[in-house]
Coordinates of C-alpha atoms in Angstrom, one line a residue:
M137 CA 106.9 305.0 113.8
G138 CA 108.2 308.9 113.4
S139 CA 111.2 310.0 115.1
E140 CA 109.3 311.6 117.8
N141 CA 109.0 308.3 118.9
L142 CA 112.4 307.4 119.1
K143 CA 114.4 307.4 122.6
L144 CA 118.1 308.7 122.7
E145 CA 119.2 304.8 123.5
D146 CA 117.5 304.1 119.9
S147 CA 119.7 306.0 117.6
L148 CA 123.0 306.5 119.7
A149 CA 126.0 304.2 119.9
V150 CA 129.3 304.9 122.1
V151 CA 132.5 304.1 119.9
V152 CA 135.7 303.5 122.0
P153 CA 139.0 303.6 120.7
F154 CA 140.8 300.6 122.3
W155 CA 144.9 300.1 123.3
N156 CA 146.6 298.3 125.8
G157 CA 143.1 299.9 128.2
Q158 CA 142.7 296.9 129.9
D159 CA 142.9 298.4 133.3
T160 CA 140.3 301.4 132.6
I161 CA 137.9 299.9 130.0
G162 CA 135.5 298.0 132.8
R163 CA 135.2 301.7 134.5
L164 CA 134.0 303.3 131.5
L165 CA 132.0 300.6 130.7
Q166 CA 129.8 301.3 134.1
S167 CA 130.0 304.9 133.3
L168 CA 127.8 304.6 130.5
P169 CA 123.6 304.0 130.7
P170 CA 123.0 300.0 130.6
G171 CA 121.3 300.2 127.8
L172 CA 123.4 302.2 125.5
P173 CA 125.3 300.0 122.7
V174 CA 129.2 300.1 122.7
V175 CA 131.3 299.3 120.1
I176 CA 135.1 298.7 121.2
V177 CA 137.5 298.5 118.5
D178 CA 140.7 297.0 119.6
D179 CA 143.6 298.4 117.9
H180 CA 146.3 295.8 118.6
S181 CA 146.7 296.0 122.1
D182 CA 149.5 293.3 123.2
R183 CA 146.7 291.0 125.2
T184 CA 143.8 290.1 123.5
L185 CA 140.5 291.8 125.1
R186 CA 137.5 289.2 125.1
L187 CA 134.0 289.9 126.4
G188 CA 134.2 287.9 129.3
D189 CA 136.6 290.0 130.7
L190 CA 133.9 292.9 130.7
P191 CA 131.3 293.7 133.4
D192 CA 128.0 291.5 131.7
R193 CA 127.0 294.2 129.1
P194 CA 124.9 292.3 126.0
N195 CA 124.9 294.9 124.2
V196 CA 129.2 295.4 123.9
R197 CA 131.0 294.4 120.8
I198 CA 134.6 294.3 120.0
L199 CA 135.8 294.9 116.9
R200 CA 139.4 293.9 115.7

């Protein structure tokens, strides 16, 4: 498959640096296209962020 057949979502991911943003991360995720992969990099927040706390998005991963 050549690059002319790739969609933008096939070659793009969003990396979100995160620290104590529990009140805003849901809005951020909802503003992104549903199929876009997202990696949240949690930099030792005071409260642990869990996938269950986020909108239902199967393409979201959290790194600590």
